[in-house]
């Protein structure tokens, strides 16, 4: 580039001394015009110079460095040198550009593969000899996986067979056989194992709709061998009737003053029975709700609202028991103690069944004594199991009681 600049500067100087007509290049015309315009403006003429002889400069040709001969590994990766065309001299084996192109290429060592020869049948090695340790381990792992999969599959099948949740139906207890009254009393006495003297109870299931109040069964019975427990009594009376009640053995006797004490809450009236004379009945309205909650309200049907207070108290001390049908059409009555003799319990049960027959509603069909009226009867002790009793044996006990005690 520097030599080119020197050459151009020498050419400009040479062109200034020559006449413009000698040049045909646009560069010479422009230079001539600029010179002529400058000559016309300047007063003194310019002095001419002699042409400068430019001697050509020749540079020696730089010999090209021959590339080093590639090694065996490099010659394996390098492309072959280009072939010379016909009539032309063959070029060098490797040029600078070739070396620059392939100098950074990775060297790949040649790989020699052995020749493969198909084995003959006689040359085959047995399979047991070819099995390696890795093959044994692989087979062992596969066997363990298959065993685990079988176990999982068996567990899933077992879950499918057994439903969840598993509902175990309770075993239905077999109904005990219906017993004769005498045998039932013996078993009740044998099953009473409590430390206190248990009460013998009778449970009668009636065939009456409990919603029909007009067919409700209720009444009283005097047990021939006494009631199972002592009863405390309160009497609402005044004057001579109050004195008679005290003489008959009433626990609490009072009139209007007693009613006021109960209404104000001063007296809780903790008794089992309440009797009243008809004259005191209008004054009981103040405490009627209190007495009904405790089933103490005097009633004519039960014999607790009467003028004969002394006679009612005498019957009560002798063993009078009240019974009333409950919401599930069942009667519950205590007929004695376990300490009573079997014959005494038998007579008490006969008296109770006779009273149940007397309390039979008038609107009920009277096909027979017990058919459609008494469905079942069970007796039990306070802490013992219930035992069913046959209706026939109870009917016989009721008939015997009627012959002996009812005139």
Short mmCIF file of C-alpha atoms in Angstrom, two decimals:
data_model
loop_
_atom_site.label_atom_id
_atom_site.label_comp_id
_atom_site.label_asym_id
_atom_site.label_seq_id
_atom_site.Cartn_x
_atom_site.Cartn_y
_atom_site.Cartn_z
CA UNK A 1 0.00 0.00 0.00
CA UNK A 2 2.86 2.36 0.81
CA UNK A 3 4.48 1.63 -2.55
CA UNK A 4 1.21 2.47 -4.33
CA UNK A 5 1.04 5.89 -2.64
CA UNK A 6 4.62 6.69 -3.66
CA UNK A 7 3.85 5.71 -7.23
CA UNK A 8 0.79 7.99 -7.40
CA UNK A 9 2.69 10.99 -6.00
CA UNK A 10 5.41 10.54 -8.60
CA UNK A 11 2.84 10.34 -11.36
CA UNK A 12 1.23 13.62 -10.36
CA UNK A 13 4.50 15.42 -10.43
CA UNK A 14 5.25 14.05 -13.88
CA UNK A 15 1.87 15.08 -15.25
CA UNK A 16 2.34 18.73 -14.27
CA UNK A 17 5.28 19.21 -16.63
CA UNK A 18 3.57 17.66 -19.67
CA UNK A 19 1.05 19.33 -21.96
CA UNK A 20 -2.55 18.59 -21.36
CA UNK A 21 -3.10 17.28 -24.86
CA UNK A 22 -0.74 14.45 -24.28
CA UNK A 23 -3.09 12.91 -21.75
CA UNK A 24 -6.47 11.39 -22.35
CA UNK A 25 -7.37 10.30 -18.86
CA UNK A 26 -9.92 12.28 -16.87
CA UNK A 27 -7.39 12.68 -14.14
CA UNK A 28 -5.05 14.59 -16.39
CA UNK A 29 -7.85 16.90 -17.64
CA UNK A 30 -8.91 17.87 -14.21
CA UNK A 31 -5.39 18.56 -13.19
CA UNK A 32 -4.82 20.66 -16.31
CA UNK A 33 -7.91 22.73 -15.74
CA UNK A 34 -6.90 23.44 -12.24
CA UNK A 35 -3.46 24.51 -13.41
CA UNK A 36 -4.76 26.78 -16.17
CA UNK A 37 -7.15 28.55 -13.86
CA UNK A 38 -4.45 29.09 -11.41
CA UNK A 39 -2.15 30.43 -14.12
CA UNK A 40 -4.67 33.01 -15.26
CA UNK A 41 -5.15 34.35 -11.81
CA UNK A 42 -1.48 34.52 -10.90
CA UNK A 43 0.68 37.26 -12.39
CA UNK A 44 4.11 35.63 -12.54
CA UNK A 45 4.44 32.55 -14.72
CA UNK A 46 5.43 29.33 -13.09
CA UNK A 47 8.73 27.76 -13.76
CA UNK A 48 8.79 24.40 -15.56
CA UNK A 49 10.45 21.39 -14.07
CA UNK A 50 12.26 18.56 -15.66
CA UNK A 51 10.59 15.19 -15.68
CA UNK A 52 11.56 12.81 -12.98
CA UNK A 53 12.61 9.44 -14.05
CA UNK A 54 10.82 6.69 -12.07
CA UNK A 55 12.74 3.60 -11.85
CA UNK A 56 10.85 0.39 -11.37
CA UNK A 57 11.36 -1.38 -8.13
CA UNK A 58 11.45 -5.09 -8.10
CA UNK A 59 11.05 -7.18 -4.98
CA UNK A 60 12.43 -10.64 -4.73
CA UNK A 61 9.82 -13.33 -4.63
CA UNK A 62 9.44 -14.71 -1.15
CA UNK A 63 9.83 -18.43 -1.29
CA UNK A 64 6.90 -20.36 0.09
CA UNK A 65 7.65 -22.44 3.14
CA UNK A 66 7.07 -26.05 2.53
CA UNK A 67 4.62 -27.53 5.06
CA UNK A 68 5.93 -30.22 7.35
CA UNK A 69 5.12 -33.69 6.42
CA UNK A 70 2.04 -34.87 8.37
CA UNK A 71 2.27 -37.77 10.72
CA UNK A 72 0.39 -40.99 10.23
CA UNK A 73 -2.43 -39.97 12.57
CA UNK A 74 -2.84 -36.54 10.90
CA UNK A 75 -2.65 -37.91 7.39
CA UNK A 76 -5.50 -40.27 8.22
CA UNK A 77 -7.90 -37.36 8.91
CA UNK A 78 -6.72 -34.91 6.21
CA UNK A 79 -8.34 -34.83 2.82
CA UNK A 80 -6.27 -35.90 -0.15
CA UNK A 81 -4.53 -33.09 -2.16
CA UNK A 82 -6.36 -31.81 -5.24
CA UNK A 83 -5.40 -33.43 -8.50
CA UNK A 84 -3.78 -31.27 -11.21
CA UNK A 85 -5.66 -30.78 -14.42
CA UNK A 86 -4.32 -32.30 -17.60
CA UNK A 87 -1.60 -30.19 -19.18
CA UNK A 88 -0.88 -28.37 -15.92
CA UNK A 89 1.89 -28.86 -13.47
CA UNK A 90 0.97 -30.70 -10.31
CA UNK A 91 0.70 -28.50 -7.25
CA UNK A 92 2.42 -29.05 -3.99
CA UNK A 93 1.14 -31.79 -1.77
CA UNK A 94 -0.02 -29.47 1.04
CA UNK A 95 -0.58 -25.70 0.93
CA UNK A 96 -0.77 -23.23 3.74
CA UNK A 97 -4.57 -23.13 3.45
CA UNK A 98 -4.75 -26.91 3.63
CA UNK A 99 -2.61 -26.97 6.71
CA UNK A 100 -4.66 -24.14 8.28
CA UNK A 101 -7.88 -26.06 7.59
CA UNK A 102 -6.76 -29.31 9.09
CA UNK A 103 -4.32 -28.27 11.82
CA UNK A 104 -7.03 -28.05 14.52
CA UNK A 105 -8.87 -31.21 13.51
CA UNK A 106 -8.89 -33.91 16.23
CA UNK A 107 -6.76 -36.88 15.60
CA UNK A 108 -8.54 -40.21 15.41
CA UNK A 109 -6.50 -43.29 15.80
CA UNK A 110 -7.23 -45.95 13.27
CA UNK A 111 -9.29 -48.88 14.49
CA UNK A 112 -8.58 -52.34 13.26
CA UNK A 113 -11.50 -54.80 13.47
CA UNK A 114 -10.75 -58.50 13.56
CA UNK A 115 -12.04 -60.58 10.78
CA UNK A 116 -15.27 -62.39 11.60
CA UNK A 117 -15.60 -65.99 10.75
CA UNK A 118 -18.86 -67.92 11.06
CA UNK A 119 -18.49 -70.63 13.73
CA UNK A 120 -19.03 -74.23 12.88
CA UNK A 121 -21.50 -76.41 14.81
CA UNK A 122 -18.64 -78.28 16.41
CA UNK A 123 -17.06 -75.05 17.67
CA UNK A 124 -20.10 -73.94 19.76
CA UNK A 125 -19.51 -73.66 23.52
CA UNK A 126 -22.23 -75.01 25.90
CA UNK A 127 -24.75 -72.41 27.27
CA UNK A 128 -23.81 -73.12 30.88
CA UNK A 129 -20.20 -72.16 30.17
CA UNK A 130 -21.20 -68.89 28.46
CA UNK A 131 -23.32 -67.69 31.43
CA UNK A 132 -21.47 -64.97 33.30
CA UNK A 133 -21.90 -63.57 36.79
CA UNK A 134 -23.97 -60.63 35.49
CA UNK A 135 -26.34 -62.99 33.76
CA UNK A 136 -26.84 -64.91 37.00
CA UNK A 137 -27.51 -61.70 38.91
CA UNK A 138 -30.00 -60.52 36.29
CA UNK A 139 -31.93 -63.78 36.47
CA UNK A 140 -31.97 -63.61 40.27
CA UNK A 141 -33.42 -60.09 40.23
CA UNK A 142 -36.07 -61.09 37.69
CA UNK A 143 -37.11 -64.05 39.84
CA UNK A 144 -37.47 -61.79 42.92
CA UNK A 145 -39.56 -59.27 40.94
CA UNK A 146 -41.88 -62.01 39.68
CA UNK A 147 -42.33 -63.35 43.22
CA UNK A 148 -43.17 -59.89 44.54
CA UNK A 149 -45.69 -59.32 41.74
CA UNK A 150 -47.39 -62.63 42.56
CA UNK A 151 -47.68 -61.67 46.21
CA UNK A 152 -49.20 -58.28 45.36
CA UNK A 153 -51.66 -59.87 42.95
CA UNK A 154 -52.70 -62.45 45.55
CA UNK A 155 -53.28 -59.71 48.14
CA UNK A 156 -55.46 -57.75 45.70
CA UNK A 157 -57.52 -60.85 44.90
CA UNK A 158 -58.02 -61.49 48.61
CA UNK A 159 -59.24 -57.90 49.10
CA UNK A 160 -61.71 -58.33 46.28
CA UNK A 161 -63.10 -61.49 47.84
CA UNK A 162 -63.66 -59.94 51.31
CA UNK A 163 -65.91 -56.84 51.19
CA UNK A 164 -65.09 -53.82 53.30
CA UNK A 165 -66.42 -53.01 55.80
CA UNK A 166 -67.10 -56.55 56.96
CA UNK A 167 -70.46 -56.58 58.65
CA UNK A 168 -70.86 -59.46 61.07
CA UNK A 169 -74.47 -60.22 61.62
CA UNK A 170 -75.25 -60.80 65.29
CA UNK A 171 -76.44 -64.21 66.17
CA UNK A 172 -80.10 -64.22 66.92
CA UNK A 173 -80.70 -65.53 70.37
CA UNK A 174 -83.11 -68.39 70.38
CA UNK A 175 -86.38 -67.71 72.12
CA UNK A 176 -86.64 -69.59 75.41
CA UNK A 177 -89.38 -72.18 75.58
CA UNK A 178 -92.68 -71.27 77.17
CA UNK A 179 -92.80 -72.67 80.70
CA UNK A 180 -95.50 -73.71 83.08
CA UNK A 181 -96.18 -71.23 85.90
CA UNK A 182 -94.75 -73.49 88.63
CA UNK A 183 -91.54 -74.18 86.65
CA UNK A 184 -91.16 -70.51 85.76
CA UNK A 185 -91.38 -69.49 89.44
CA UNK A 186 -88.68 -72.05 90.34
CA UNK A 187 -86.31 -70.73 87.69
CA UNK A 188 -86.93 -67.11 88.72
CA UNK A 189 -86.00 -67.95 92.31
CA UNK A 190 -82.90 -69.85 91.09
CA UNK A 191 -81.72 -66.95 88.88
CA UNK A 192 -82.05 -64.33 91.64
CA UNK A 193 -78.42 -64.00 92.79
CA UNK A 194 -78.35 -60.38 94.00
CA UNK A 195 -77.40 -59.53 97.57
CA UNK A 196 -80.80 -57.94 98.31
CA UNK A 197 -84.27 -59.49 98.29
CA UNK A 198 -85.33 -59.05 94.66
CA UNK A 199 -88.89 -58.31 93.58
CA UNK A 200 -90.74 -60.77 91.36
CA UNK A 201 -92.27 -58.80 88.46
CA UNK A 202 -94.97 -59.72 85.95
CA UNK A 203 -94.97 -58.20 82.42
CA UNK A 204 -98.11 -58.59 80.34
CA UNK A 205 -98.21 -57.59 76.64
CA UNK A 206 -101.74 -56.70 75.53
CA UNK A 207 -103.24 -56.78 72.04
CA UNK A 208 -104.72 -53.27 72.36
CA UNK A 209 -103.76 -50.17 70.39
CA UNK A 210 -102.21 -47.79 72.88
CA UNK A 211 -103.43 -44.78 70.86
CA UNK A 212 -107.05 -45.65 71.65
CA UNK A 213 -107.44 -44.10 75.07
CA UNK A 214 -110.99 -45.43 75.49
CA UNK A 215 -109.53 -48.97 75.56
CA UNK A 216 -106.85 -48.19 78.16
CA UNK A 217 -106.52 -50.88 80.82
CA UNK A 218 -106.06 -49.85 84.43
CA UNK A 219 -107.15 -51.15 87.82
CA UNK A 220 -106.17 -52.36 91.28
CA UNK A 221 -105.68 -55.76 92.89
CA UNK A 222 -105.25 -56.89 96.50
CA UNK A 223 -102.54 -59.50 96.60
CA UNK A 224 -103.45 -62.24 99.10
CA UNK A 225 -99.89 -62.53 100.44
CA UNK A 226 -99.06 -58.86 100.59
CA UNK A 227 -97.40 -56.28 98.37
CA UNK A 228 -93.70 -56.51 97.57
CA UNK A 229 -92.87 -53.31 99.44
CA UNK A 230 -94.25 -50.94 102.07
CA UNK A 231 -96.05 -47.87 100.76
CA UNK A 232 -95.93 -44.36 102.24
CA UNK A 233 -99.26 -42.46 102.10
CA UNK A 234 -100.35 -38.80 102.17
CA UNK A 235 -104.01 -37.85 102.77
CA UNK A 236 -105.67 -34.53 101.93
CA UNK A 237 -108.51 -34.22 104.43
CA UNK A 238 -109.84 -31.96 107.22
CA UNK A 239 -111.83 -32.48 110.39
CA UNK A 240 -113.01 -35.92 111.39
CA UNK A 241 -111.82 -37.51 108.14
CA UNK A 242 -108.30 -36.31 108.87
CA UNK A 243 -108.45 -37.92 112.29
CA UNK A 244 -109.61 -41.22 110.76
CA UNK A 245 -106.72 -41.13 108.28
CA UNK A 246 -104.22 -40.63 111.10
CA UNK A 247 -105.77 -43.53 113.00
CA UNK A 248 -105.56 -45.76 109.87
CA UNK A 249 -101.79 -45.18 109.64
CA UNK A 250 -101.38 -42.36 107.06
CA UNK A 251 -97.87 -40.90 106.98
CA UNK A 252 -98.87 -37.30 106.09
CA UNK A 253 -102.31 -35.75 106.72
CA UNK A 254 -103.23 -32.16 105.88
CA UNK A 255 -105.71 -29.79 104.29
CA UNK A 256 -105.39 -26.37 102.72
CA UNK A 257 -102.23 -25.59 104.67
CA UNK A 258 -100.53 -28.70 103.20
CA UNK A 259 -101.60 -27.70 99.69
CA UNK A 260 -100.12 -24.18 100.18
CA UNK A 261 -96.82 -25.65 101.40
CA UNK A 262 -96.57 -27.93 98.33
CA UNK A 263 -97.47 -25.06 95.97
CA UNK A 264 -94.81 -22.77 97.50
CA UNK A 265 -92.18 -25.53 97.39
CA UNK A 266 -91.67 -25.85 101.12
CA UNK A 267 -92.95 -29.45 101.15
CA UNK A 268 -91.68 -31.88 98.41
CA UNK A 269 -94.27 -34.56 99.37
CA UNK A 270 -92.04 -37.63 99.05
CA UNK A 271 -94.66 -40.40 99.28
CA UNK A 272 -95.83 -43.34 97.16
CA UNK A 273 -99.61 -42.74 97.29
CA UNK A 274 -101.94 -39.78 97.76
CA UNK A 275 -105.55 -40.02 98.96
CA UNK A 276 -108.11 -37.24 99.10
CA UNK A 277 -111.69 -36.68 100.14
CA UNK A 278 -114.16 -35.27 97.57
CA UNK A 279 -114.40 -32.04 99.60
CA UNK A 280 -110.67 -31.31 99.10
CA UNK A 281 -110.64 -32.11 95.36
CA UNK A 282 -111.39 -28.49 94.22
CA UNK A 283 -108.40 -27.19 96.19
CA UNK A 284 -105.99 -29.62 94.49
CA UNK A 285 -106.00 -27.56 91.28
CA UNK A 286 -103.05 -25.49 92.56
CA UNK A 287 -100.81 -28.57 92.75
CA UNK A 288 -102.46 -30.75 90.10
CA UNK A 289 -99.54 -30.42 87.67
CA UNK A 290 -97.04 -31.26 90.41
CA UNK A 291 -99.01 -34.37 91.44
CA UNK A 292 -99.55 -35.61 87.87
CA UNK A 293 -95.83 -35.50 87.11
CA UNK A 294 -95.23 -37.83 90.07
CA UNK A 295 -98.33 -39.97 89.40
CA UNK A 296 -99.81 -39.01 92.75
CA UNK A 297 -103.02 -37.32 91.61
CA UNK A 298 -106.05 -38.87 93.42
CA UNK A 299 -108.48 -40.66 91.08
CA UNK A 300 -111.88 -42.34 91.58
CA UNK A 301 -110.98 -45.24 89.27
CA UNK A 302 -107.97 -46.08 91.40
CA UNK A 303 -109.89 -45.66 94.67
CA UNK A 304 -107.69 -42.80 95.88
CA UNK A 305 -110.49 -40.19 95.75
CA UNK A 306 -113.01 -41.52 98.29
CA UNK A 307 -114.80 -40.82 101.57
CA UNK A 308 -113.71 -44.18 103.01
CA UNK A 309 -110.10 -43.25 103.62
CA UNK A 310 -109.72 -45.73 106.47
CA UNK A 311 -110.96 -48.69 104.40
CA UNK A 312 -108.68 -47.81 101.46
CA UNK A 313 -105.67 -47.52 103.71
CA UNK A 314 -106.49 -50.89 105.24
CA UNK A 315 -106.58 -52.50 101.78
CA UNK A 316 -103.34 -50.78 100.87
CA UNK A 317 -101.62 -52.19 103.93
CA UNK A 318 -102.95 -55.62 103.07
CA UNK A 319 -101.23 -55.53 99.65
CA UNK A 320 -103.23 -53.52 97.17
CA UNK A 321 -101.36 -52.88 93.90
CA UNK A 322 -102.29 -50.58 91.02
CA UNK A 323 -101.58 -51.35 87.35
CA UNK A 324 -101.94 -49.21 84.24
CA UNK A 325 -101.25 -49.86 80.56
CA UNK A 326 -98.20 -48.00 79.28
CA UNK A 327 -97.51 -46.48 75.85
CA UNK A 328 -96.40 -49.82 74.37
CA UNK A 329 -99.48 -51.68 75.61
CA UNK A 330 -97.58 -53.40 78.43
CA UNK A 331 -98.50 -53.86 82.10
CA UNK A 332 -95.71 -53.98 84.73
CA UNK A 333 -96.60 -55.14 88.26
CA UNK A 334 -94.61 -56.40 91.24
CA UNK A 335 -96.31 -59.49 92.66
CA UNK A 336 -94.01 -60.38 95.56
CA UNK A 337 -90.46 -61.02 96.71
CA UNK A 338 -88.05 -63.83 95.87
CA UNK A 339 -88.16 -64.78 99.54
CA UNK A 340 -91.87 -65.62 99.24
CA UNK A 341 -92.85 -69.28 98.94
CA UNK A 342 -93.70 -70.68 95.53
CA UNK A 343 -97.37 -71.17 96.46
CA UNK A 344 -97.64 -67.55 97.68
CA UNK A 345 -96.20 -66.25 94.42
CA UNK A 346 -98.54 -68.52 92.49
CA UNK A 347 -101.62 -67.14 94.31
CA UNK A 348 -100.47 -63.51 93.86
CA UNK A 349 -100.02 -64.08 90.11
CA UNK A 350 -103.49 -65.70 89.94
CA UNK A 351 -105.03 -62.67 91.69
CA UNK A 352 -103.28 -60.29 89.30
CA UNK A 353 -104.46 -62.19 86.18
CA UNK A 354 -108.01 -62.22 87.55
CA UNK A 355 -107.87 -58.42 87.96
CA UNK A 356 -106.53 -58.04 84.37
CA UNK A 357 -109.53 -60.03 83.08
CA UNK A 358 -111.91 -57.83 85.11
CA UNK A 359 -110.30 -54.68 83.59
CA UNK A 360 -110.85 -55.89 80.02
CA UNK A 361 -112.32 -53.01 77.94
CA UNK A 362 -115.98 -53.33 76.90
CA UNK A 363 -115.23 -52.30 73.29
CA UNK A 364 -112.88 -55.24 72.75
CA UNK A 365 -114.24 -58.32 71.03
CA UNK A 366 -114.95 -61.01 73.60
CA UNK A 367 -114.16 -64.16 71.64
CA UNK A 368 -112.65 -65.81 74.72
CA UNK A 369 -110.92 -64.85 77.94
CA UNK A 370 -107.44 -64.09 76.62
CA UNK A 371 -107.59 -64.42 72.79
CA UNK A 372 -106.80 -61.03 71.25
CA UNK A 373 -106.44 -59.47 74.68
CA UNK A 374 -103.41 -60.97 76.44
CA UNK A 375 -100.67 -61.84 73.93
CA UNK A 376 -97.83 -62.94 76.23
CA UNK A 377 -96.82 -62.96 79.89
CA UNK A 378 -93.26 -62.98 81.29
CA UNK A 379 -92.07 -63.09 84.88
CA UNK A 380 -88.63 -62.19 86.20
CA UNK A 381 -86.74 -61.02 89.23
CA UNK A 382 -85.33 -57.50 89.54
CA UNK A 383 -81.88 -58.48 88.18
CA UNK A 384 -82.76 -61.76 86.44
CA UNK A 385 -83.83 -62.69 82.89
CA UNK A 386 -87.44 -62.81 81.77
CA UNK A 387 -89.11 -66.19 81.38
CA UNK A 388 -92.26 -66.70 79.26
CA UNK A 389 -95.22 -68.33 80.98
CA UNK A 390 -97.99 -70.23 79.24
CA UNK A 391 -101.43 -68.58 79.21
CA UNK A 392 -103.13 -71.90 80.11
CA UNK A 393 -101.24 -72.23 83.42
CA UNK A 394 -102.00 -68.59 84.30
CA UNK A 395 -105.71 -69.12 83.53
CA UNK A 396 -105.78 -72.09 85.93
CA UNK A 397 -104.11 -69.96 88.66
CA UNK A 398 -106.70 -67.19 88.15
CA UNK A 399 -109.59 -69.66 88.36
CA UNK A 400 -108.21 -71.14 91.61
CA UNK A 401 -107.90 -67.67 93.16
CA UNK A 402 -111.51 -66.87 92.21
CA UNK A 403 -112.80 -70.05 93.83
CA UNK A 404 -110.94 -69.46 97.07
CA UNK A 405 -111.04 -65.66 97.64
CA UNK A 406 -114.00 -64.36 95.58
CA UNK A 407 -117.46 -65.15 96.97
#
